[in-house]
PDB file of C-alpha atoms (C1' of nucleotides) in Angstrom:
ATOM      1  CA  UNK T 190     -21.728  -1.249   2.975  1.00  0.00           C
ATOM      2  CA  UNK T 191     -18.167  -1.254   4.215  1.00  0.00           C
ATOM      3  CA  UNK T 192     -17.529   2.533   4.131  1.00  0.00           C
ATOM      4  CA  UNK T 193     -17.032   4.792   1.153  1.00  0.00           C
ATOM      5  CA  UNK T 194     -13.251   4.462   1.665  1.00  0.00           C
ATOM      6  CA  UNK T 195     -12.827   7.688  -0.242  1.00  0.00           C
ATOM      7  CA  UNK T 196      -9.698   6.547  -2.012  1.00  0.00           C
ATOM      8  CA  UNK T 197      -7.321   6.209   0.852  1.00  0.00           C
ATOM      9  CA  UNK T 198      -8.159   3.186   2.892  1.00  0.00           C
ATOM     10  CA  UNK T 199      -6.229   1.637   5.738  1.00  0.00           C
ATOM     11  CA  UNK T 200      -4.442  -0.770   3.420  1.00  0.00           C
ATOM     12  CA  UNK T 201      -3.085   2.147   1.445  1.00  0.00           C
ATOM     13  CA  UNK T 202      -2.213   4.070   4.560  1.00  0.00           C
ATOM     14  CA  UNK T 203      -0.042   1.410   6.132  1.00  0.00           C
ATOM     15  CA  UNK T 204       1.657   0.485   2.872  1.00  0.00           C
ATOM     16  CA  UNK T 205       4.355   3.073   3.373  1.00  0.00           C
ATOM     17  CA  UNK T 206       7.110   2.354   5.924  1.00  0.00           C
ATOM     18  CA  UNK T 207       7.408   5.990   6.947  1.00  0.00           C
ATOM     19  CA  UNK T 208       3.728   6.070   7.769  1.00  0.00           C
ATOM     20  CA  UNK T 209       4.000   2.881   9.769  1.00  0.00           C
ATOM     21  CA  UNK T 210       6.837   4.422  11.725  1.00  0.00           C
ATOM     22  CA  UNK T 211       4.724   7.510  12.371  1.00  0.00           C
ATOM     23  CA  UNK T 212       1.991   5.310  13.786  1.00  0.00           C
ATOM     24  CA  UNK T 213       4.560   3.647  15.990  1.00  0.00           C
ATOM     25  CA  UNK T 214       5.711   7.014  17.305  1.00  0.00           C
ATOM     26  CA  UNK T 215       2.152   8.086  18.006  1.00  0.00           C
ATOM     27  CA  UNK T 216       1.469   4.824  19.788  1.00  0.00           C
ATOM     28  CA  UNK T 217       3.875   5.950  22.470  1.00  0.00           C
ATOM     29  CA  UNK T 218       2.304   9.343  22.898  1.00  0.00           C
ATOM     30  CA  UNK T 219       0.723  12.277  21.108  1.00  0.00           C
ATOM     31  CA  UNK T 220       3.261  14.408  19.309  1.00  0.00           C
ATOM     32  CA  UNK T 221       3.377  17.631  17.293  1.00  0.00           C
ATOM     33  CA  UNK T 222       4.419  17.598  13.654  1.00  0.00           C
ATOM     34  CA  UNK T 223       7.888  19.006  14.201  1.00  0.00           C
ATOM     35  CA  UNK T 224       8.689  16.361  16.767  1.00  0.00           C
ATOM     36  CA  UNK T 225       7.499  13.594  14.470  1.00  0.00           C
ATOM     37  CA  UNK T 226       9.495  15.055  11.608  1.00  0.00           C
ATOM     38  CA  UNK T 227      12.647  15.074  13.725  1.00  0.00           C
ATOM     39  CA  UNK T 228      12.694  11.283  13.564  1.00  0.00           C
ATOM     40  CA  UNK T 229      12.942  11.176   9.791  1.00  0.00           C
ATOM     41  CA  UNK T 230      15.530  12.192   7.246  1.00  0.00           C
ATOM     42  CA  UNK T 231      12.838  13.725   5.030  1.00  0.00           C
ATOM     43  CA  UNK T 232      11.430  17.232   5.054  1.00  0.00           C
ATOM     44  CA  UNK T 233       8.780  18.422   7.455  1.00  0.00           C
ATOM     45  CA  UNK T 234       6.530  19.054   4.465  1.00  0.00           C
ATOM     46  CA  UNK T 235       6.794  15.426   3.436  1.00  0.00           C
ATOM     47  CA  UNK T 236       5.904  14.265   6.927  1.00  0.00           C
ATOM     48  CA  UNK T 237       2.913  16.592   6.935  1.00  0.00           C
ATOM     49  CA  UNK T 238       1.678  14.961   3.748  1.00  0.00           C
ATOM     50  CA  UNK T 239       1.936  11.545   5.323  1.00  0.00           C
ATOM     51  CA  UNK T 240      -0.007  12.839   8.305  1.00  0.00           C
ATOM     52  CA  UNK T 241      -2.696  14.184   6.015  1.00  0.00           C
ATOM     53  CA  UNK T 242      -3.058  10.822   4.350  1.00  0.00           C
ATOM     54  CA  UNK T 243      -3.164   9.054   7.694  1.00  0.00           C
ATOM     55  CA  UNK T 244      -5.820  11.558   8.702  1.00  0.00           C
ATOM     56  CA  UNK T 245      -7.914  10.709   5.676  1.00  0.00           C
ATOM     57  CA  UNK T 246      -7.978   7.095   6.680  1.00  0.00           C
ATOM     58  CA  UNK T 247      -8.776   8.169  10.252  1.00  0.00           C
ATOM     59  CA  UNK T 248      -5.689   6.493  11.674  1.00  0.00           C
ATOM     60  CA  UNK T 249      -4.607   9.759  13.257  1.00  0.00           C
ATOM     61  CA  UNK T 250      -6.334  12.898  14.407  1.00  0.00           C
ATOM     62  CA  UNK T 251      -4.759  16.298  14.706  1.00  0.00           C
ATOM     63  CA  UNK T 252      -5.836  18.994  17.098  1.00  0.00           C
ATOM     64  CA  UNK T 253      -4.468  22.480  17.174  1.00  0.00           C
ATOM     65  CA  UNK T 254      -2.790  23.349  20.407  1.00  0.00           C
ATOM     66  CA  UNK T 255      -1.393  26.836  20.565  1.00  0.00           C
ATOM     67  CA  UNK T 256       0.876  27.273  17.628  1.00  0.00           C
ATOM     68  CA  UNK T 257       1.519  23.610  17.174  1.00  0.00           C
ATOM     69  CA  UNK T 258      -0.622  20.757  15.985  1.00  0.00           C
ATOM     70  CA  UNK T 259      -0.742  17.676  18.117  1.00  0.00           C
ATOM     71  CA  UNK T 260      -1.359  14.363  16.456  1.00  0.00           C
ATOM     72  CA  UNK T 261      -3.050  11.464  18.097  1.00  0.00           C
ATOM     73  CA  UNK T 262      -3.269   7.801  17.118  1.00  0.00           C
ATOM     74  CA  UNK T 263      -6.629   6.207  16.457  1.00  0.00           C
ATOM     75  CA  UNK T 264      -6.432   2.468  16.009  1.00  0.00           C
ATOM     76  CA  UNK T 265     -10.089   1.888  15.279  1.00  0.00           C
ATOM     77  CA  UNK T 266      -9.615   1.698  11.489  1.00  0.00           C
ATOM     78  CA  UNK T 267      -7.159  -1.138  12.022  1.00  0.00           C
ATOM     79  CA  UNK T 268     -10.169  -3.271  12.846  1.00  0.00           C
ATOM     80  CA  UNK T 269     -10.869  -3.532   9.164  1.00  0.00           C
ATOM     81  CA  UNK T 270      -7.398  -4.953   8.682  1.00  0.00           C
ATOM     82  CA  UNK T 271      -7.898  -7.389  11.515  1.00  0.00           C
ATOM     83  CA  UNK T 272     -11.117  -8.632  10.008  1.00  0.00           C
ATOM     84  CA  UNK T 273      -9.498  -8.973   6.631  1.00  0.00           C
ATOM     85  CA  UNK T 274      -6.674 -10.980   8.156  1.00  0.00           C
ATOM     86  CA  UNK T 275      -9.077 -13.138  10.073  1.00  0.00           C
ATOM     87  CA  UNK T 276     -10.402 -14.569   6.871  1.00  0.00           C
ATOM     88  CA  UNK T 277      -6.988 -16.076   6.168  1.00  0.00           C
ATOM     89  CA  UNK T 278      -6.414 -17.331   9.665  1.00  0.00           C
ATOM     90  CA  UNK T 279      -7.896 -20.719   8.895  1.00  0.00           C
ATOM     91  CA  UNK T 280      -4.925 -21.394   6.666  1.00  0.00           C
ATOM     92  CA  UNK T 281      -2.549 -20.896   9.552  1.00  0.00           C
ATOM     93  CA  UNK T 282      -4.772 -22.949  11.768  1.00  0.00           C
ATOM     94  CA  UNK T 283      -4.476 -25.743   9.289  1.00  0.00           C
ATOM     95  CA  UNK T 284      -0.739 -25.375   9.396  1.00  0.00           C
ATOM     96  CA  UNK T 285      -0.727 -25.349  13.178  1.00  0.00           C
ATOM     97  CA  UNK T 286      -2.886 -28.428  13.220  1.00  0.00           C
ATOM     98  CA  UNK T 287      -0.439 -30.096  10.945  1.00  0.00           C
ATOM     99  CA  UNK T 288       2.487 -28.964  13.071  1.00  0.00           C
ATOM    100  CA  UNK T 289       0.765 -30.209  16.189  1.00  0.00           C
ATOM    101  CA  UNK T 290       0.244 -33.539  14.542  1.00  0.00           C
ATOM    102  CA  UNK T 291       3.925 -33.779  13.670  1.00  0.00           C
ATOM    103  CA  UNK T 292       5.033 -32.816  17.162  1.00  0.00           C
ATOM    104  CA  UNK T 293       2.706 -35.346  18.762  1.00  0.00           C
ATOM    105  CA  UNK T 294       4.095 -38.061  16.570  1.00  0.00           C
ATOM    106  CA  UNK T 295       7.650 -37.265  17.553  1.00  0.00           C
ATOM    107  CA  UNK T 296       9.437 -39.882  19.623  1.00  0.00           C
ATOM    108  CA  UNK T 297      10.950 -39.068  23.058  1.00  0.00           C
TER     109      UNK T 297
ATOM    110  CA  UNK J 152      16.831  -8.767  10.730  1.00  0.00           C
ATOM    111  CA  UNK J 153      13.271  -8.997   9.526  1.00  0.00           C
ATOM    112  CA  UNK J 154      13.939 -10.031   5.914  1.00  0.00           C
ATOM    113  CA  UNK J 155      15.515  -8.049   3.115  1.00  0.00           C
ATOM    114  CA  UNK J 156      11.956  -7.181   1.954  1.00  0.00           C
ATOM    115  CA  UNK J 157      13.370  -6.567  -1.505  1.00  0.00           C
ATOM    116  CA  UNK J 158      11.176  -3.540  -2.055  1.00  0.00           C
ATOM    117  CA  UNK J 159       7.873  -5.300  -2.252  1.00  0.00           C
ATOM    118  CA  UNK J 160       6.730  -6.305   1.168  1.00  0.00           C
ATOM    119  CA  UNK J 161       3.390  -7.671   2.268  1.00  0.00           C
ATOM    120  CA  UNK J 162       2.099  -4.239   3.194  1.00  0.00           C
ATOM    121  CA  UNK J 163       2.696  -3.059  -0.342  1.00  0.00           C
ATOM    122  CA  UNK J 164       1.254  -6.215  -1.821  1.00  0.00           C
ATOM    123  CA  UNK J 165      -2.098  -5.984  -0.085  1.00  0.00           C
ATOM    124  CA  UNK J 166      -2.443  -2.249  -0.604  1.00  0.00           C
ATOM    125  CA  UNK J 167      -4.114  -2.734  -3.977  1.00  0.00           C
ATOM    126  CA  UNK J 168      -7.768  -3.853  -4.007  1.00  0.00           C
ATOM    127  CA  UNK J 169      -7.324  -5.915  -7.149  1.00  0.00           C
ATOM    128  CA  UNK J 170      -4.535  -7.848  -5.501  1.00  0.00           C
ATOM    129  CA  UNK J 171      -6.616  -8.421  -2.404  1.00  0.00           C
ATOM    130  CA  UNK J 172      -9.380  -9.762  -4.588  1.00  0.00           C
ATOM    131  CA  UNK J 173      -6.903 -12.080  -6.297  1.00  0.00           C
ATOM    132  CA  UNK J 174      -5.885 -13.440  -2.909  1.00  0.00           C
ATOM    133  CA  UNK J 175      -9.522 -13.981  -2.096  1.00  0.00           C
ATOM    134  CA  UNK J 176     -10.028 -15.934  -5.294  1.00  0.00           C
ATOM    135  CA  UNK J 177      -6.976 -18.080  -4.616  1.00  0.00           C
ATOM    136  CA  UNK J 178      -8.168 -18.726  -1.077  1.00  0.00           C
ATOM    137  CA  UNK J 179     -11.020 -20.717  -2.575  1.00  0.00           C
ATOM    138  CA  UNK J 180      -8.819 -22.773  -4.833  1.00  0.00           C
ATOM    139  CA  UNK J 181      -5.802 -22.703  -7.115  1.00  0.00           C
ATOM    140  CA  UNK J 182      -6.522 -21.040 -10.414  1.00  0.00           C
ATOM    141  CA  UNK J 183      -4.769 -20.340 -13.708  1.00  0.00           C
ATOM    142  CA  UNK J 184      -4.093 -16.787 -14.851  1.00  0.00           C
ATOM    143  CA  UNK J 185      -6.844 -16.635 -17.433  1.00  0.00           C
ATOM    144  CA  UNK J 186      -9.428 -17.741 -14.929  1.00  0.00           C
ATOM    145  CA  UNK J 187      -8.281 -15.131 -12.432  1.00  0.00           C
ATOM    146  CA  UNK J 188      -8.296 -12.467 -15.131  1.00  0.00           C
ATOM    147  CA  UNK J 189     -11.862 -13.343 -16.067  1.00  0.00           C
ATOM    148  CA  UNK J 190     -13.005 -11.874 -12.764  1.00  0.00           C
ATOM    149  CA  UNK J 191     -11.619  -8.434 -13.527  1.00  0.00           C
ATOM    150  CA  UNK J 192     -12.390  -5.708 -16.037  1.00  0.00           C
ATOM    151  CA  UNK J 193      -8.681  -5.170 -16.698  1.00  0.00           C
ATOM    152  CA  UNK J 194      -6.416  -6.899 -19.195  1.00  0.00           C
ATOM    153  CA  UNK J 195      -4.862 -10.309 -18.617  1.00  0.00           C
ATOM    154  CA  UNK J 196      -1.452  -8.646 -18.799  1.00  0.00           C
ATOM    155  CA  UNK J 197      -2.342  -6.331 -15.948  1.00  0.00           C
ATOM    156  CA  UNK J 198      -3.462  -9.261 -13.836  1.00  0.00           C
ATOM    157  CA  UNK J 199      -0.220 -11.053 -14.611  1.00  0.00           C
ATOM    158  CA  UNK J 200       1.695  -8.079 -13.286  1.00  0.00           C
ATOM    159  CA  UNK J 201      -0.253  -8.177 -10.057  1.00  0.00           C
ATOM    160  CA  UNK J 202       0.506 -11.871  -9.786  1.00  0.00           C
ATOM    161  CA  UNK J 203       4.187 -11.166 -10.292  1.00  0.00           C
ATOM    162  CA  UNK J 204       4.166  -8.649  -7.496  1.00  0.00           C
ATOM    163  CA  UNK J 205       2.268 -11.018  -5.223  1.00  0.00           C
ATOM    164  CA  UNK J 206       4.860 -13.622  -6.122  1.00  0.00           C
ATOM    165  CA  UNK J 207       7.690 -11.350  -5.064  1.00  0.00           C
ATOM    166  CA  UNK J 208       6.185 -10.977  -1.648  1.00  0.00           C
ATOM    167  CA  UNK J 209       5.646 -14.760  -1.565  1.00  0.00           C
ATOM    168  CA  UNK J 210       1.908 -14.434  -1.130  1.00  0.00           C
ATOM    169  CA  UNK J 211       1.314 -16.616  -4.163  1.00  0.00           C
ATOM    170  CA  UNK J 212       3.256 -19.267  -5.989  1.00  0.00           C
ATOM    171  CA  UNK J 213       2.855 -20.198  -9.609  1.00  0.00           C
ATOM    172  CA  UNK J 214       3.560 -23.586 -11.104  1.00  0.00           C
ATOM    173  CA  UNK J 215       3.446 -24.386 -14.762  1.00  0.00           C
ATOM    174  CA  UNK J 216       0.909 -27.012 -15.630  1.00  0.00           C
ATOM    175  CA  UNK J 217       0.735 -27.880 -19.265  1.00  0.00           C
ATOM    176  CA  UNK J 218       0.212 -24.714 -21.163  1.00  0.00           C
ATOM    177  CA  UNK J 219      -1.283 -22.877 -18.277  1.00  0.00           C
ATOM    178  CA  UNK J 220       0.157 -21.536 -15.062  1.00  0.00           C
ATOM    179  CA  UNK J 221      -1.612 -22.397 -11.869  1.00  0.00           C
ATOM    180  CA  UNK J 222      -1.390 -19.993  -8.987  1.00  0.00           C
ATOM    181  CA  UNK J 223      -1.552 -20.992  -5.375  1.00  0.00           C
ATOM    182  CA  UNK J 224      -2.075 -18.926  -2.241  1.00  0.00           C
ATOM    183  CA  UNK J 225       0.561 -18.846   0.467  1.00  0.00           C
ATOM    184  CA  UNK J 226      -0.584 -17.094   3.611  1.00  0.00           C
ATOM    185  CA  UNK J 227       2.655 -17.417   5.536  1.00  0.00           C
ATOM    186  CA  UNK J 228       3.819 -13.858   4.751  1.00  0.00           C
ATOM    187  CA  UNK J 229       0.626 -12.550   6.330  1.00  0.00           C
ATOM    188  CA  UNK J 230       2.159 -13.493   9.664  1.00  0.00           C
ATOM    189  CA  UNK J 231       4.246 -10.369   9.482  1.00  0.00           C
ATOM    190  CA  UNK J 232       1.062  -8.353   9.176  1.00  0.00           C
ATOM    191  CA  UNK J 233      -0.488 -10.166  12.082  1.00  0.00           C
ATOM    192  CA  UNK J 234       2.496  -9.430  14.260  1.00  0.00           C
ATOM    193  CA  UNK J 235       2.436  -5.824  13.219  1.00  0.00           C
ATOM    194  CA  UNK J 236      -1.239  -5.572  14.089  1.00  0.00           C
ATOM    195  CA  UNK J 237      -0.708  -7.286  17.390  1.00  0.00           C
ATOM    196  CA  UNK J 238       1.325  -4.366  18.607  1.00  0.00           C
ATOM    197  CA  UNK J 239      -1.751  -2.147  18.344  1.00  0.00           C
ATOM    198  CA  UNK J 240      -4.118  -4.631  19.884  1.00  0.00           C
ATOM    199  CA  UNK J 241      -3.612  -3.222  23.354  1.00  0.00           C
ATOM    200  CA  UNK J 242      -5.397  -0.080  22.249  1.00  0.00           C
ATOM    201  CA  UNK J 243      -8.475  -2.039  21.368  1.00  0.00           C
ATOM    202  CA  UNK J 244      -8.208  -3.901  24.618  1.00  0.00           C
ATOM    203  CA  UNK J 245      -8.183  -0.600  26.428  1.00  0.00           C
ATOM    204  CA  UNK J 246     -11.270   0.395  24.532  1.00  0.00           C
ATOM    205  CA  UNK J 247     -12.969  -2.870  25.355  1.00  0.00           C
ATOM    206  CA  UNK J 248     -12.023  -2.460  28.993  1.00  0.00           C
ATOM    207  CA  UNK J 249     -13.549   0.971  28.936  1.00  0.00           C
ATOM    208  CA  UNK J 250     -16.652  -0.316  27.211  1.00  0.00           C
ATOM    209  CA  UNK J 251     -16.968  -3.083  29.751  1.00  0.00           C
ATOM    210  CA  UNK J 252     -16.739  -0.537  32.516  1.00  0.00           C
ATOM    211  CA  UNK J 253     -19.505   1.532  30.983  1.00  0.00           C
ATOM    212  CA  UNK J 254     -21.764  -1.466  30.525  1.00  0.00           C
ATOM    213  CA  UNK J 255     -21.224  -2.624  34.096  1.00  0.00           C
ATOM    214  CA  UNK J 256     -22.191   0.788  35.389  1.00  0.00           C
ATOM    215  CA  UNK J 257     -25.387   0.827  33.417  1.00  0.00           C
ATOM    216  CA  UNK J 258     -28.585   0.634  35.462  1.00  0.00           C
ATOM    217  CA  UNK J 259     -31.147  -2.134  34.904  1.00  0.00           C
TER     218      UNK J 259
ATOM    219  C1'  DA C 289       5.798  46.126  17.969  1.00  0.00           C
ATOM    220  C1'  DT C 290       8.998  42.741  16.421  1.00  0.00           C
ATOM    221  C1'  DT C 291      10.819  38.550  15.851  1.00  0.00           C
ATOM    222  C1'  DA C 292      11.148  33.613  16.088  1.00  0.00           C
ATOM    223  C1'  DT C 293       8.319  29.295  15.922  1.00  0.00           C
ATOM    224  C1'  DA C 294       5.130  25.980  14.025  1.00  0.00           C
ATOM    225  C1'  DT C 295       2.399  24.966  10.558  1.00  0.00           C
ATOM    226  C1'  DA C 296      -0.190  25.598   6.050  1.00  0.00           C
ATOM    227  C1'  DA C 297      -0.417  26.126   1.195  1.00  0.00           C
ATOM    228  C1'  DC C 298       1.739  26.140  -3.233  1.00  0.00           C
ATOM    229  C1'  DA C 299       4.258  24.967  -7.224  1.00  0.00           C
ATOM    230  C1'  DC C 300       7.219  21.777  -8.958  1.00  0.00           C
ATOM    231  C1'  DC C 301       9.973  17.388  -9.892  1.00  0.00           C
ATOM    232  C1'  DT C 302      11.030  12.283 -10.354  1.00  0.00           C
ATOM    233  C1'  DT C 303       9.894   7.554  -9.769  1.00  0.00           C
ATOM    234  C1'  DT C 304       6.567   4.061  -9.240  1.00  0.00           C
ATOM    235  C1'  DT C 305       2.086   2.155 -10.198  1.00  0.00           C
ATOM    236  C1'  DG C 306      -1.392   0.326 -12.753  1.00  0.00           C
ATOM    237  C1'  DG C 307      -2.718   0.050 -16.950  1.00  0.00           C
ATOM    238  C1'  DT C 308      -2.444  -0.495 -22.235  1.00  0.00           C
ATOM    239  C1'  DT C 309      -1.067  -2.758 -26.866  1.00  0.00           C
ATOM    240  C1'  DT C 310       1.913  -5.530 -29.631  1.00  0.00           C
ATOM    241  C1'  DT C 311       4.863  -9.292 -30.518  1.00  0.00           C
ATOM    242  C1'  DA C 312       6.899 -13.807 -29.358  1.00  0.00           C
ATOM    243  C1'  DT C 313       6.832 -18.617 -27.413  1.00  0.00           C
ATOM    244  C1'  DT C 314       5.053 -22.886 -25.789  1.00  0.00           C
ATOM    245  C1'  DT C 315       1.696 -26.568 -25.827  1.00  0.00           C
ATOM    246  C1'  DC C 316      -2.421 -29.090 -26.852  1.00  0.00           C
ATOM    247  C1'  DA C 317      -5.595 -30.785 -30.356  1.00  0.00           C
ATOM    248  C1'  DA C 318      -7.601 -31.611 -34.799  1.00  0.00           C
TER     249       DA C 318
ATOM    250  C1'  DT E   3       1.372 -29.827 -39.257  1.00  0.00           C
ATOM    251  C1'  DT E   4      -1.314 -26.289 -38.585  1.00  0.00           C
ATOM    252  C1'  DG E   5      -3.875 -23.660 -35.794  1.00  0.00           C
ATOM    253  C1'  DA E   6      -5.859 -22.140 -31.483  1.00  0.00           C
ATOM    254  C1'  DA E   7      -4.979 -21.419 -26.435  1.00  0.00           C
ATOM    255  C1'  DA E   8      -2.286 -19.736 -22.603  1.00  0.00           C
ATOM    256  C1'  DT E   9       1.223 -17.265 -21.211  1.00  0.00           C
ATOM    257  C1'  DA E  10       5.553 -14.331 -21.506  1.00  0.00           C
ATOM    258  C1'  DA E  11       8.020 -10.324 -22.696  1.00  0.00           C
ATOM    259  C1'  DA E  12       8.559  -5.734 -24.231  1.00  0.00           C
ATOM    260  C1'  DA E  13       7.602  -0.892 -25.170  1.00  0.00           C
ATOM    261  C1'  DC E  14       4.827   2.577 -23.902  1.00  0.00           C
ATOM    262  C1'  DC E  15       1.679   5.858 -21.188  1.00  0.00           C
ATOM    263  C1'  DA E  16      -1.018   8.635 -17.663  1.00  0.00           C
ATOM    264  C1'  DA E  17      -1.671   9.350 -13.083  1.00  0.00           C
ATOM    265  C1'  DA E  18      -0.392   8.937  -8.401  1.00  0.00           C
ATOM    266  C1'  DA E  19       3.163   8.760  -4.809  1.00  0.00           C
ATOM    267  C1'  DG E  20       6.804  10.627  -2.397  1.00  0.00           C
ATOM    268  C1'  DG E  21       9.693  13.979  -2.280  1.00  0.00           C
ATOM    269  C1'  DT E  22      11.609  19.016  -2.694  1.00  0.00           C
ATOM    270  C1'  DG E  23      11.739  24.220  -1.932  1.00  0.00           C
ATOM    271  C1'  DT E  24       9.362  28.685  -1.417  1.00  0.00           C
ATOM    272  C1'  DT E  25       6.066  31.596   0.385  1.00  0.00           C
ATOM    273  C1'  DA E  26       2.262  32.739   3.541  1.00  0.00           C
ATOM    274  C1'  DT E  27      -0.044  32.902   8.077  1.00  0.00           C
ATOM    275  C1'  DA E  28      -0.964  32.440  12.930  1.00  0.00           C
ATOM    276  C1'  DT E  29       0.888  32.388  17.662  1.00  0.00           C
ATOM    277  C1'  DA E  30       4.345  33.107  21.515  1.00  0.00           C
ATOM    278  C1'  DA E  31       7.798  35.412  23.561  1.00  0.00           C
ATOM    279  C1'  DT E  32      10.846  39.376  24.036  1.00  0.00           C
TER     280       DT E  32
END
DNA sequence: ATTATATAACACCTTTTGGTTTTATTTCAA
DNA sequence: TTGAAATAAAACCAAAAGGTGTTATATAAT
């Protein structure tokens, strides 16, 4: 039981470069939609859609604050990604082991 | 200069569950197209397309072997993902720090 | 009260994605 | 050499993705 995943999982969410950039912006601090949108050449509506999708995958949360909506980063879902990646880490380890071996064999 | 990325980067490549499953299969061992396809309910042609895309992002390599084409996993491009993830690791660390604090405060 | 701000909710458009089927081409095997 | 196996290549299709613009609606500020 790994979560229903609904249709928009983390993998989907981070596939788009604009969305990754949004996450980056929210990593610095919480920001309202209009501020986020100001960083992109696309329409505010388009940014809102990206935020909705990121919301679905729980990577961001929005709270209403006066007349603006503040968005906040939530990295917890990235754990799934980390775990997924971990499975493939042994391949790198092998490579590192091999690299280590080569380095150790190198003459002065 | 992080690579031209061509249009199909790693993030895109792993966004699709079928493709992730293909990677999983190739992690066990090299396999020919038909064998890979046998694990999915979709057509062999569809699987081939996924393999092409994975090839573009260098996550797999195919070599012709007799009349079949063997595919091989290459995890190196996943490094980019790992680095990307690493940026967000500090948030987890913060959470762990907070958790640690809570646990330490807990009475016997 | 009125107006400007910030967002939400629609309707709509174009390209990409993920899939199909059909038609070659190459290679092994009988 | 004739056929079956394995893939490649092409044309096609529906749905989703990423974008647009327009029209509400709620909130602040004057």
